[in-house]
Amino acid sequence: MVVDAGHGGHDSGATTRYGGKEKVLALDVAQRVDAKLRAAGFKTVMTRKGDYFVELNKRVRISNMQMNAIFVSIHFNYSPKRSVSGAEVYYISSVSKSIARNILNQLDALPGTASRGVRTANFRVLKKNQFPAVLVECGYLTNPGEGGRCASESYREMLASAIARGVIIQRHGNR
Ligand code: ZN
């Protein structure tokens, strides 16, 4: 399992007055996901563990060095329209699609979220990954309601639980 906290260091990602800095929120959720997956018996690697910059290519290299990994990248979203809200999970390879679905289904169950579905996009961390890889946009920091929720520790804990559950369901099968 590779847990990838988006952005870091000079790259703050999206920053809004409702949600704060994406790089901070992404690292916090990533650390929570990492802890939950370890507790569930997964071997995990984080691509960054603090507030520093990591090149996208390096994130992919870290992932491709693992055996049989699932790569989960964690981000928060930005839109010029404040009204836009909801989680999205991106994938490219067909093998990644069911993981994307499982994670999105879990996020959908959170209070106040209206998910925007699973989607494909040519994100470099997905394209160059040799293993199943998904990118989770946990919510829009530009939406006052959702941004405010994302800024709260209790909501980030729920986000992390949902993402971890999606991965665990994937590994153990939908039985
Ligand atoms: Zn991002």
Short mmCIF file of N, CA and C and ligand atoms in Angstrom, two decimals:
data_model
loop_
_atom_site.label_atom_id
_atom_site.label_comp_id
_atom_site.label_asym_id
_atom_site.label_seq_id
_atom_site.Cartn_x
_atom_site.Cartn_y
_atom_site.Cartn_z
N MET A 1 0.83 -1.19 0.00
CA MET A 1 0.00 0.00 0.00
C MET A 1 0.87 1.24 0.00
N VAL A 2 0.67 2.13 -0.95
CA VAL A 2 1.40 3.39 -0.97
C VAL A 2 0.41 4.51 -0.73
N VAL A 3 0.64 5.29 0.31
CA VAL A 3 -0.25 6.41 0.64
C VAL A 3 0.48 7.69 0.27
N ASP A 4 -0.12 8.42 -0.66
CA ASP A 4 0.52 9.61 -1.24
C ASP A 4 -0.23 10.87 -0.82
N ALA A 5 0.39 11.67 0.02
CA ALA A 5 -0.20 12.96 0.41
C ALA A 5 0.18 13.98 -0.66
N GLY A 6 -0.81 14.55 -1.32
CA GLY A 6 -0.56 15.49 -2.40
C GLY A 6 0.18 16.75 -1.93
N HIS A 7 0.96 17.32 -2.88
CA HIS A 7 1.62 18.61 -2.66
C HIS A 7 2.66 18.55 -1.52
N GLY A 8 2.96 19.68 -0.90
CA GLY A 8 3.97 19.72 0.17
C GLY A 8 5.05 20.75 -0.11
N GLY A 9 5.62 21.29 0.95
CA GLY A 9 6.68 22.29 0.83
C GLY A 9 6.18 23.54 0.12
N HIS A 10 6.93 24.00 -0.89
CA HIS A 10 6.54 25.24 -1.60
C HIS A 10 5.25 25.06 -2.39
N ASP A 11 4.85 23.82 -2.61
CA ASP A 11 3.61 23.53 -3.34
C ASP A 11 2.48 23.31 -2.34
N SER A 12 1.71 24.37 -2.09
CA SER A 12 0.64 24.29 -1.08
C SER A 12 -0.62 23.64 -1.61
N GLY A 13 -0.73 23.51 -2.93
CA GLY A 13 -1.99 23.04 -3.51
C GLY A 13 -3.03 24.13 -3.40
N ALA A 14 -4.29 23.73 -3.34
CA ALA A 14 -5.36 24.72 -3.20
C ALA A 14 -5.31 25.33 -1.80
N THR A 15 -5.58 26.62 -1.72
CA THR A 15 -5.63 27.28 -0.41
C THR A 15 -6.85 28.19 -0.39
N THR A 16 -7.71 27.99 0.60
CA THR A 16 -8.88 28.87 0.72
C THR A 16 -9.09 29.26 2.17
N ARG A 17 -9.90 30.31 2.35
CA ARG A 17 -10.13 30.74 3.73
C ARG A 17 -11.07 29.79 4.47
N TYR A 18 -11.80 28.96 3.74
CA TYR A 18 -12.69 28.01 4.41
C TYR A 18 -11.92 26.78 4.89
N GLY A 19 -11.07 26.30 4.02
CA GLY A 19 -10.43 25.01 4.29
C GLY A 19 -8.98 25.10 4.72
N GLY A 20 -8.31 26.21 4.42
CA GLY A 20 -6.88 26.29 4.70
C GLY A 20 -6.09 25.71 3.53
N LYS A 21 -4.94 25.12 3.85
CA LYS A 21 -4.04 24.66 2.80
C LYS A 21 -4.23 23.18 2.49
N GLU A 22 -4.35 22.89 1.20
CA GLU A 22 -4.52 21.50 0.76
C GLU A 22 -3.38 20.61 1.23
N LYS A 23 -2.13 21.10 1.16
CA LYS A 23 -1.00 20.24 1.51
C LYS A 23 -1.08 19.77 2.97
N VAL A 24 -1.62 20.62 3.85
CA VAL A 24 -1.74 20.28 5.27
C VAL A 24 -2.85 19.24 5.48
N LEU A 25 -4.00 19.48 4.83
CA LEU A 25 -5.14 18.57 4.97
C LEU A 25 -4.82 17.21 4.37
N ALA A 26 -4.15 17.24 3.21
CA ALA A 26 -3.83 15.98 2.53
C ALA A 26 -2.88 15.13 3.37
N LEU A 27 -1.89 15.77 3.97
CA LEU A 27 -0.95 15.01 4.81
C LEU A 27 -1.66 14.44 6.03
N ASP A 28 -2.54 15.23 6.61
CA ASP A 28 -3.27 14.76 7.80
C ASP A 28 -4.14 13.54 7.46
N VAL A 29 -4.88 13.62 6.36
CA VAL A 29 -5.72 12.48 5.98
C VAL A 29 -4.84 11.28 5.62
N ALA A 30 -3.73 11.54 4.91
CA ALA A 30 -2.83 10.44 4.52
C ALA A 30 -2.28 9.72 5.74
N GLN A 31 -1.89 10.48 6.76
CA GLN A 31 -1.35 9.86 7.97
C GLN A 31 -2.41 9.02 8.67
N ARG A 32 -3.64 9.51 8.65
CA ARG A 32 -4.74 8.75 9.27
C ARG A 32 -5.03 7.48 8.47
N VAL A 33 -5.03 7.59 7.14
CA VAL A 33 -5.26 6.41 6.30
C VAL A 33 -4.14 5.39 6.54
N ASP A 34 -2.92 5.89 6.58
CA ASP A 34 -1.76 5.02 6.81
C ASP A 34 -1.90 4.25 8.12
N ALA A 35 -2.26 4.94 9.19
CA ALA A 35 -2.40 4.30 10.50
C ALA A 35 -3.51 3.24 10.48
N LYS A 36 -4.61 3.55 9.81
CA LYS A 36 -5.74 2.61 9.77
C LYS A 36 -5.38 1.36 8.97
N LEU A 37 -4.67 1.56 7.87
CA LEU A 37 -4.30 0.40 7.05
C LEU A 37 -3.27 -0.46 7.76
N ARG A 38 -2.32 0.16 8.46
CA ARG A 38 -1.36 -0.62 9.25
C ARG A 38 -2.08 -1.43 10.30
N ALA A 39 -3.05 -0.79 10.96
CA ALA A 39 -3.82 -1.49 12.00
C ALA A 39 -4.58 -2.67 11.41
N ALA A 40 -4.93 -2.56 10.12
CA ALA A 40 -5.67 -3.66 9.46
C ALA A 40 -4.71 -4.69 8.87
N GLY A 41 -3.41 -4.51 9.12
CA GLY A 41 -2.45 -5.53 8.70
C GLY A 41 -1.77 -5.27 7.37
N PHE A 42 -1.98 -4.10 6.79
CA PHE A 42 -1.32 -3.77 5.53
C PHE A 42 0.10 -3.28 5.79
N LYS A 43 0.98 -3.59 4.85
CA LYS A 43 2.31 -2.98 4.85
C LYS A 43 2.17 -1.69 4.04
N THR A 44 2.59 -0.58 4.62
CA THR A 44 2.36 0.69 3.93
C THR A 44 3.65 1.49 3.78
N VAL A 45 3.65 2.34 2.77
CA VAL A 45 4.73 3.30 2.55
C VAL A 45 4.07 4.64 2.28
N MET A 46 4.58 5.70 2.90
CA MET A 46 4.09 7.05 2.58
C MET A 46 5.11 7.76 1.70
N THR A 47 4.63 8.47 0.69
CA THR A 47 5.56 9.17 -0.21
C THR A 47 6.10 10.44 0.42
N ARG A 48 5.38 10.99 1.39
CA ARG A 48 5.95 12.07 2.21
C ARG A 48 5.33 12.00 3.60
N LYS A 49 6.16 12.36 4.60
CA LYS A 49 5.70 12.26 5.99
C LYS A 49 5.71 13.61 6.68
N GLY A 50 6.03 14.63 5.93
CA GLY A 50 6.08 15.97 6.51
C GLY A 50 5.80 17.00 5.45
N ASP A 51 6.03 18.26 5.79
CA ASP A 51 5.74 19.36 4.87
C ASP A 51 6.96 19.65 4.00
N TYR A 52 7.21 18.77 3.05
CA TYR A 52 8.29 19.01 2.09
C TYR A 52 7.82 18.60 0.70
N PHE A 53 8.52 19.12 -0.30
CA PHE A 53 8.13 18.90 -1.69
C PHE A 53 8.68 17.56 -2.19
N VAL A 54 7.85 16.80 -2.87
CA VAL A 54 8.29 15.55 -3.51
C VAL A 54 7.82 15.59 -4.96
N GLU A 55 8.77 15.42 -5.90
CA GLU A 55 8.43 15.42 -7.33
C GLU A 55 7.42 14.31 -7.63
N LEU A 56 6.56 14.57 -8.61
CA LEU A 56 5.58 13.54 -9.00
C LEU A 56 6.29 12.26 -9.46
N ASN A 57 7.38 12.42 -10.22
CA ASN A 57 8.10 11.22 -10.70
C ASN A 57 8.65 10.41 -9.54
N LYS A 58 9.09 11.09 -8.50
CA LYS A 58 9.62 10.37 -7.34
C LYS A 58 8.51 9.60 -6.63
N ARG A 59 7.34 10.20 -6.56
CA ARG A 59 6.20 9.52 -5.92
C ARG A 59 5.90 8.21 -6.67
N VAL A 60 5.95 8.28 -8.00
CA VAL A 60 5.69 7.09 -8.81
C VAL A 60 6.81 6.07 -8.63
N ARG A 61 8.06 6.56 -8.58
CA ARG A 61 9.19 5.62 -8.37
C ARG A 61 9.04 4.88 -7.05
N ILE A 62 8.67 5.62 -6.01
CA ILE A 62 8.47 4.98 -4.70
C ILE A 62 7.43 3.88 -4.83
N SER A 63 6.35 4.18 -5.54
CA SER A 63 5.27 3.20 -5.71
C SER A 63 5.73 1.99 -6.51
N ASN A 64 6.43 2.26 -7.62
CA ASN A 64 6.81 1.15 -8.50
C ASN A 64 7.87 0.25 -7.89
N MET A 65 8.52 0.71 -6.81
CA MET A 65 9.50 -0.14 -6.12
C MET A 65 8.83 -1.15 -5.19
N GLN A 66 7.54 -0.95 -4.91
CA GLN A 66 6.84 -1.85 -3.99
C GLN A 66 6.37 -3.09 -4.77
N MET A 67 6.03 -4.12 -4.02
CA MET A 67 5.48 -5.33 -4.64
C MET A 67 3.98 -5.30 -4.44
N ASN A 68 3.23 -5.46 -5.54
CA ASN A 68 1.81 -5.68 -5.37
C ASN A 68 1.08 -4.57 -4.64
N ALA A 69 1.53 -3.35 -4.85
CA ALA A 69 0.98 -2.25 -4.06
C ALA A 69 -0.33 -1.74 -4.65
N ILE A 70 -1.08 -1.03 -3.83
CA ILE A 70 -2.17 -0.19 -4.30
C ILE A 70 -1.73 1.23 -3.94
N PHE A 71 -1.77 2.15 -4.92
CA PHE A 71 -1.34 3.52 -4.70
C PHE A 71 -2.58 4.40 -4.52
N VAL A 72 -2.64 5.10 -3.40
CA VAL A 72 -3.77 6.01 -3.16
C VAL A 72 -3.22 7.41 -2.91
N SER A 73 -3.56 8.32 -3.82
CA SER A 73 -3.11 9.70 -3.70
C SER A 73 -4.24 10.54 -3.11
N ILE A 74 -3.92 11.40 -2.15
CA ILE A 74 -4.96 12.14 -1.44
C ILE A 74 -4.83 13.64 -1.68
N HIS A 75 -5.92 14.22 -2.15
CA HIS A 75 -5.96 15.64 -2.50
C HIS A 75 -7.28 16.26 -2.04
N PHE A 76 -7.29 17.59 -2.08
CA PHE A 76 -8.53 18.35 -1.90
C PHE A 76 -8.66 19.25 -3.11
N ASN A 77 -9.89 19.57 -3.47
CA ASN A 77 -10.15 20.16 -4.77
C ASN A 77 -10.37 21.66 -4.72
N TYR A 78 -10.37 22.26 -5.89
CA TYR A 78 -10.50 23.70 -6.07
C TYR A 78 -11.38 23.97 -7.28
N SER A 79 -12.31 24.89 -7.17
CA SER A 79 -13.09 25.31 -8.33
C SER A 79 -13.29 26.81 -8.27
N PRO A 80 -13.29 27.46 -9.42
CA PRO A 80 -13.62 28.90 -9.41
C PRO A 80 -15.07 29.14 -8.99
N LYS A 81 -15.90 28.09 -9.07
CA LYS A 81 -17.30 28.22 -8.63
C LYS A 81 -17.44 27.73 -7.19
N ARG A 82 -17.84 28.61 -6.31
CA ARG A 82 -17.97 28.24 -4.89
C ARG A 82 -19.04 27.18 -4.66
N SER A 83 -20.00 27.09 -5.59
CA SER A 83 -21.13 26.17 -5.38
C SER A 83 -20.73 24.71 -5.58
N VAL A 84 -19.62 24.47 -6.26
CA VAL A 84 -19.24 23.08 -6.57
C VAL A 84 -18.74 22.38 -5.32
N SER A 85 -19.27 21.17 -5.05
CA SER A 85 -18.80 20.39 -3.90
C SER A 85 -18.89 18.91 -4.21
N GLY A 86 -18.24 18.12 -3.38
CA GLY A 86 -18.34 16.67 -3.52
C GLY A 86 -17.01 16.00 -3.79
N ALA A 87 -16.92 14.74 -3.36
CA ALA A 87 -15.69 13.97 -3.56
C ALA A 87 -15.65 13.37 -4.97
N GLU A 88 -14.45 13.16 -5.47
CA GLU A 88 -14.25 12.50 -6.76
C GLU A 88 -13.10 11.52 -6.60
N VAL A 89 -13.17 10.38 -7.27
CA VAL A 89 -12.03 9.45 -7.26
C VAL A 89 -11.64 9.16 -8.70
N TYR A 90 -10.37 9.39 -9.01
CA TYR A 90 -9.85 9.24 -10.36
C TYR A 90 -9.06 7.95 -10.51
N TYR A 91 -9.11 7.37 -11.71
CA TYR A 91 -8.34 6.18 -12.03
C TYR A 91 -8.04 6.22 -13.51
N ILE A 92 -7.10 5.40 -13.97
CA ILE A 92 -6.87 5.25 -15.42
C ILE A 92 -7.03 3.80 -15.83
N SER A 93 -6.27 2.90 -15.19
CA SER A 93 -6.31 1.50 -15.64
C SER A 93 -7.60 0.83 -15.16
N SER A 94 -8.05 -0.16 -15.95
CA SER A 94 -9.31 -0.84 -15.60
C SER A 94 -9.19 -1.56 -14.26
N VAL A 95 -7.98 -2.03 -13.93
CA VAL A 95 -7.80 -2.73 -12.66
C VAL A 95 -7.97 -1.77 -11.48
N SER A 96 -7.81 -0.49 -11.73
CA SER A 96 -7.95 0.51 -10.67
C SER A 96 -9.41 0.95 -10.47
N LYS A 97 -10.24 0.62 -11.45
CA LYS A 97 -11.61 1.17 -11.44
C LYS A 97 -12.42 0.68 -10.23
N SER A 98 -12.29 -0.62 -9.90
CA SER A 98 -13.10 -1.12 -8.79
C SER A 98 -12.63 -0.55 -7.47
N ILE A 99 -11.34 -0.28 -7.36
CA ILE A 99 -10.84 0.37 -6.13
C ILE A 99 -11.42 1.77 -6.04
N ALA A 100 -11.42 2.47 -7.16
CA ALA A 100 -11.98 3.82 -7.19
C ALA A 100 -13.45 3.79 -6.76
N ARG A 101 -14.20 2.83 -7.29
CA ARG A 101 -15.62 2.68 -6.95
C ARG A 101 -15.80 2.41 -5.46
N ASN A 102 -15.00 1.47 -4.94
CA ASN A 102 -15.14 1.11 -3.53
C ASN A 102 -14.87 2.30 -2.62
N ILE A 103 -13.84 3.06 -2.94
CA ILE A 103 -13.52 4.23 -2.11
C ILE A 103 -14.63 5.27 -2.23
N LEU A 104 -15.09 5.51 -3.45
CA LEU A 104 -16.14 6.51 -3.64
C LEU A 104 -17.43 6.11 -2.91
N ASN A 105 -17.77 4.83 -2.96
CA ASN A 105 -18.98 4.38 -2.25
C ASN A 105 -18.88 4.68 -0.75
N GLN A 106 -17.69 4.49 -0.20
CA GLN A 106 -17.50 4.78 1.22
C GLN A 106 -17.61 6.29 1.49
N LEU A 107 -17.02 7.08 0.61
CA LEU A 107 -17.07 8.55 0.78
C LEU A 107 -18.51 9.05 0.65
N ASP A 108 -19.25 8.40 -0.24
CA ASP A 108 -20.65 8.76 -0.47
C ASP A 108 -21.49 8.64 0.79
N ALA A 109 -21.09 7.71 1.65
CA ALA A 109 -21.88 7.44 2.86
C ALA A 109 -21.63 8.47 3.95
N LEU A 110 -20.68 9.37 3.77
CA LEU A 110 -20.38 10.36 4.80
C LEU A 110 -21.46 11.43 4.83
N PRO A 111 -21.71 11.99 6.02
CA PRO A 111 -22.75 13.03 6.12
C PRO A 111 -22.38 14.28 5.32
N GLY A 112 -23.32 14.79 4.60
CA GLY A 112 -23.12 16.06 3.91
C GLY A 112 -22.40 15.97 2.58
N THR A 113 -21.99 14.77 2.17
CA THR A 113 -21.26 14.68 0.90
C THR A 113 -22.20 14.27 -0.22
N ALA A 114 -22.02 14.92 -1.35
CA ALA A 114 -22.69 14.51 -2.57
C ALA A 114 -21.57 14.21 -3.55
N SER A 115 -21.29 12.94 -3.76
CA SER A 115 -20.11 12.62 -4.55
C SER A 115 -20.32 12.95 -6.02
N ARG A 116 -19.22 13.21 -6.69
CA ARG A 116 -19.25 13.55 -8.11
C ARG A 116 -18.76 12.39 -8.97
N GLY A 117 -18.66 11.22 -8.37
CA GLY A 117 -18.42 10.02 -9.15
C GLY A 117 -16.97 9.64 -9.37
N VAL A 118 -16.78 8.46 -9.98
CA VAL A 118 -15.43 8.05 -10.37
C VAL A 118 -15.17 8.59 -11.76
N ARG A 119 -13.95 9.00 -12.00
CA ARG A 119 -13.60 9.67 -13.24
C ARG A 119 -12.22 9.23 -13.71
N THR A 120 -11.94 9.47 -14.96
CA THR A 120 -10.58 9.23 -15.45
C THR A 120 -9.94 10.57 -15.78
N ALA A 121 -8.63 10.64 -15.58
CA ALA A 121 -7.85 11.83 -15.95
C ALA A 121 -6.40 11.41 -16.01
N ASN A 122 -5.66 12.08 -16.87
CA ASN A 122 -4.26 11.71 -17.09
C ASN A 122 -3.33 12.29 -16.04
N PHE A 123 -3.61 12.08 -14.77
CA PHE A 123 -2.68 12.53 -13.73
C PHE A 123 -1.42 11.69 -13.82
N ARG A 124 -0.26 12.36 -13.72
CA ARG A 124 1.00 11.65 -13.91
C ARG A 124 1.19 10.52 -12.90
N VAL A 125 0.79 10.75 -11.64
CA VAL A 125 0.99 9.71 -10.63
C VAL A 125 0.15 8.46 -10.93
N LEU A 126 -0.91 8.62 -11.71
CA LEU A 126 -1.72 7.46 -12.09
C LEU A 126 -1.16 6.81 -13.35
N LYS A 127 -0.82 7.64 -14.32
CA LYS A 127 -0.41 7.17 -15.64
C LYS A 127 0.85 6.32 -15.56
N LYS A 128 1.81 6.73 -14.73
CA LYS A 128 3.10 6.05 -14.71
C LYS A 128 3.18 4.95 -13.66
N ASN A 129 2.09 4.72 -12.96
CA ASN A 129 2.10 3.68 -11.93
C ASN A 129 1.96 2.31 -12.57
N GLN A 130 2.79 1.35 -12.13
CA GLN A 130 2.67 -0.01 -12.66
C GLN A 130 1.60 -0.79 -11.91
N PHE A 131 1.13 -0.24 -10.80
CA PHE A 131 0.18 -0.94 -9.96
C PHE A 131 -1.16 -0.20 -9.97
N PRO A 132 -2.19 -0.85 -9.45
CA PRO A 132 -3.47 -0.14 -9.33
C PRO A 132 -3.26 1.18 -8.59
N ALA A 133 -3.82 2.24 -9.14
CA ALA A 133 -3.58 3.57 -8.56
C ALA A 133 -4.83 4.41 -8.68
N VAL A 134 -5.17 5.09 -7.61
CA VAL A 134 -6.31 6.00 -7.63
C VAL A 134 -5.92 7.32 -6.98
N LEU A 135 -6.63 8.37 -7.37
CA LEU A 135 -6.41 9.69 -6.78
C LEU A 135 -7.75 10.17 -6.21
N VAL A 136 -7.75 10.43 -4.91
CA VAL A 136 -8.98 10.83 -4.23
C VAL A 136 -8.97 12.35 -4.04
N GLU A 137 -9.97 13.01 -4.60
CA GLU A 137 -10.21 14.42 -4.30
C GLU A 137 -11.28 14.42 -3.21
N CYS A 138 -10.87 14.70 -1.98
CA CYS A 138 -11.76 14.50 -0.83
C CYS A 138 -12.91 15.49 -0.77
N GLY A 139 -12.75 16.63 -1.42
CA GLY A 139 -13.81 17.63 -1.38
C GLY A 139 -13.27 18.98 -1.83
N TYR A 140 -14.18 19.92 -2.05
CA TYR A 140 -13.81 21.24 -2.59
C TYR A 140 -13.56 22.24 -1.46
N LEU A 141 -12.32 22.71 -1.38
CA LEU A 141 -11.98 23.70 -0.35
C LEU A 141 -12.58 25.05 -0.69
N THR A 142 -13.00 25.23 -1.95
CA THR A 142 -13.59 26.49 -2.38
C THR A 142 -15.08 26.57 -2.05
N ASN A 143 -15.66 25.46 -1.62
CA ASN A 143 -17.06 25.48 -1.20
C ASN A 143 -17.11 25.79 0.30
N PRO A 144 -17.82 26.84 0.69
CA PRO A 144 -17.77 27.24 2.11
C PRO A 144 -18.14 26.10 3.06
N GLY A 145 -19.21 25.38 2.75
CA GLY A 145 -19.64 24.29 3.64
C GLY A 145 -18.64 23.14 3.66
N GLU A 146 -18.29 22.68 2.49
CA GLU A 146 -17.39 21.52 2.41
C GLU A 146 -15.98 21.89 2.87
N GLY A 147 -15.54 23.09 2.46
CA GLY A 147 -14.21 23.54 2.90
C GLY A 147 -14.13 23.58 4.42
N GLY A 148 -15.19 24.09 5.03
CA GLY A 148 -15.23 24.16 6.49
C GLY A 148 -15.20 22.77 7.13
N ARG A 149 -15.94 21.84 6.52
CA ARG A 149 -15.91 20.47 7.04
C ARG A 149 -14.51 19.88 6.93
N CYS A 150 -13.88 20.08 5.78
CA CYS A 150 -12.54 19.52 5.56
C CYS A 150 -11.53 20.08 6.54
N ALA A 151 -11.77 21.30 7.01
CA ALA A 151 -10.86 21.92 7.97
C ALA A 151 -11.02 21.33 9.36
N SER A 152 -12.07 20.53 9.59
CA SER A 152 -12.28 19.98 10.92
C SER A 152 -11.66 18.58 11.03
N GLU A 153 -11.00 18.38 12.17
CA GLU A 153 -10.29 17.13 12.39
C GLU A 153 -11.25 15.94 12.38
N SER A 154 -12.43 16.12 12.94
CA SER A 154 -13.36 14.98 13.02
C SER A 154 -13.82 14.56 11.62
N TYR A 155 -13.98 15.52 10.72
CA TYR A 155 -14.39 15.16 9.36
C TYR A 155 -13.24 14.48 8.62
N ARG A 156 -12.01 14.96 8.84
CA ARG A 156 -10.86 14.31 8.18
C ARG A 156 -10.69 12.88 8.68
N GLU A 157 -11.02 12.66 9.94
CA GLU A 157 -10.98 11.29 10.47
C GLU A 157 -12.01 10.41 9.74
N MET A 158 -13.18 10.97 9.45
CA MET A 158 -14.20 10.23 8.71
C MET A 158 -13.75 9.97 7.27
N LEU A 159 -13.14 10.99 6.66
CA LEU A 159 -12.62 10.80 5.30
C LEU A 159 -11.61 9.67 5.27
N ALA A 160 -10.69 9.68 6.25
CA ALA A 160 -9.64 8.66 6.29
C ALA A 160 -10.23 7.27 6.51
N SER A 161 -11.23 7.17 7.39
CA SER A 161 -11.87 5.87 7.62
C SER A 161 -12.53 5.37 6.34
N ALA A 162 -13.18 6.27 5.62
CA ALA A 162 -13.86 5.88 4.39
C ALA A 162 -12.86 5.39 3.35
N ILE A 163 -11.76 6.10 3.19
CA ILE A 163 -10.75 5.71 2.20
C ILE A 163 -10.13 4.37 2.59
N ALA A 164 -9.79 4.22 3.87
CA ALA A 164 -9.19 2.96 4.32
C ALA A 164 -10.17 1.80 4.12
N ARG A 165 -11.45 2.01 4.44
CA ARG A 165 -12.44 0.95 4.26
C ARG A 165 -12.54 0.55 2.80
N GLY A 166 -12.50 1.52 1.91
CA GLY A 166 -12.55 1.22 0.47
C GLY A 166 -11.42 0.32 0.05
N VAL A 167 -10.22 0.58 0.57
CA VAL A 167 -9.05 -0.23 0.24
C VAL A 167 -9.19 -1.63 0.85
N ILE A 168 -9.63 -1.69 2.10
CA ILE A 168 -9.73 -2.96 2.80
C ILE A 168 -10.78 -3.86 2.13
N ILE A 169 -11.90 -3.27 1.73
CA ILE A 169 -12.94 -4.02 1.01
C ILE A 169 -12.37 -4.57 -0.29
N GLN A 170 -11.58 -3.76 -0.96
CA GLN A 170 -10.96 -4.19 -2.22
C GLN A 170 -10.08 -5.42 -2.01
N ARG A 171 -9.24 -5.37 -0.99
CA ARG A 171 -8.30 -6.47 -0.73
C ARG A 171 -9.03 -7.74 -0.33
N HIS A 172 -10.06 -7.59 0.48
CA HIS A 172 -10.71 -8.77 1.02
C HIS A 172 -11.91 -9.23 0.20
N GLY A 173 -12.21 -8.50 -0.85
CA GLY A 173 -13.33 -8.89 -1.70
C GLY A 173 -14.66 -8.44 -1.13
N ASN A 174 -15.62 -8.22 -1.99
CA ASN A 174 -16.93 -7.74 -1.57
C ASN A 174 -17.81 -8.89 -1.09
N ARG A 175 -17.44 -9.50 0.04
CA ARG A 175 -18.23 -10.65 0.49
C ARG A 175 -19.19 -10.24 1.58
ZN ZN B 1 -4.12 18.54 -5.18
#
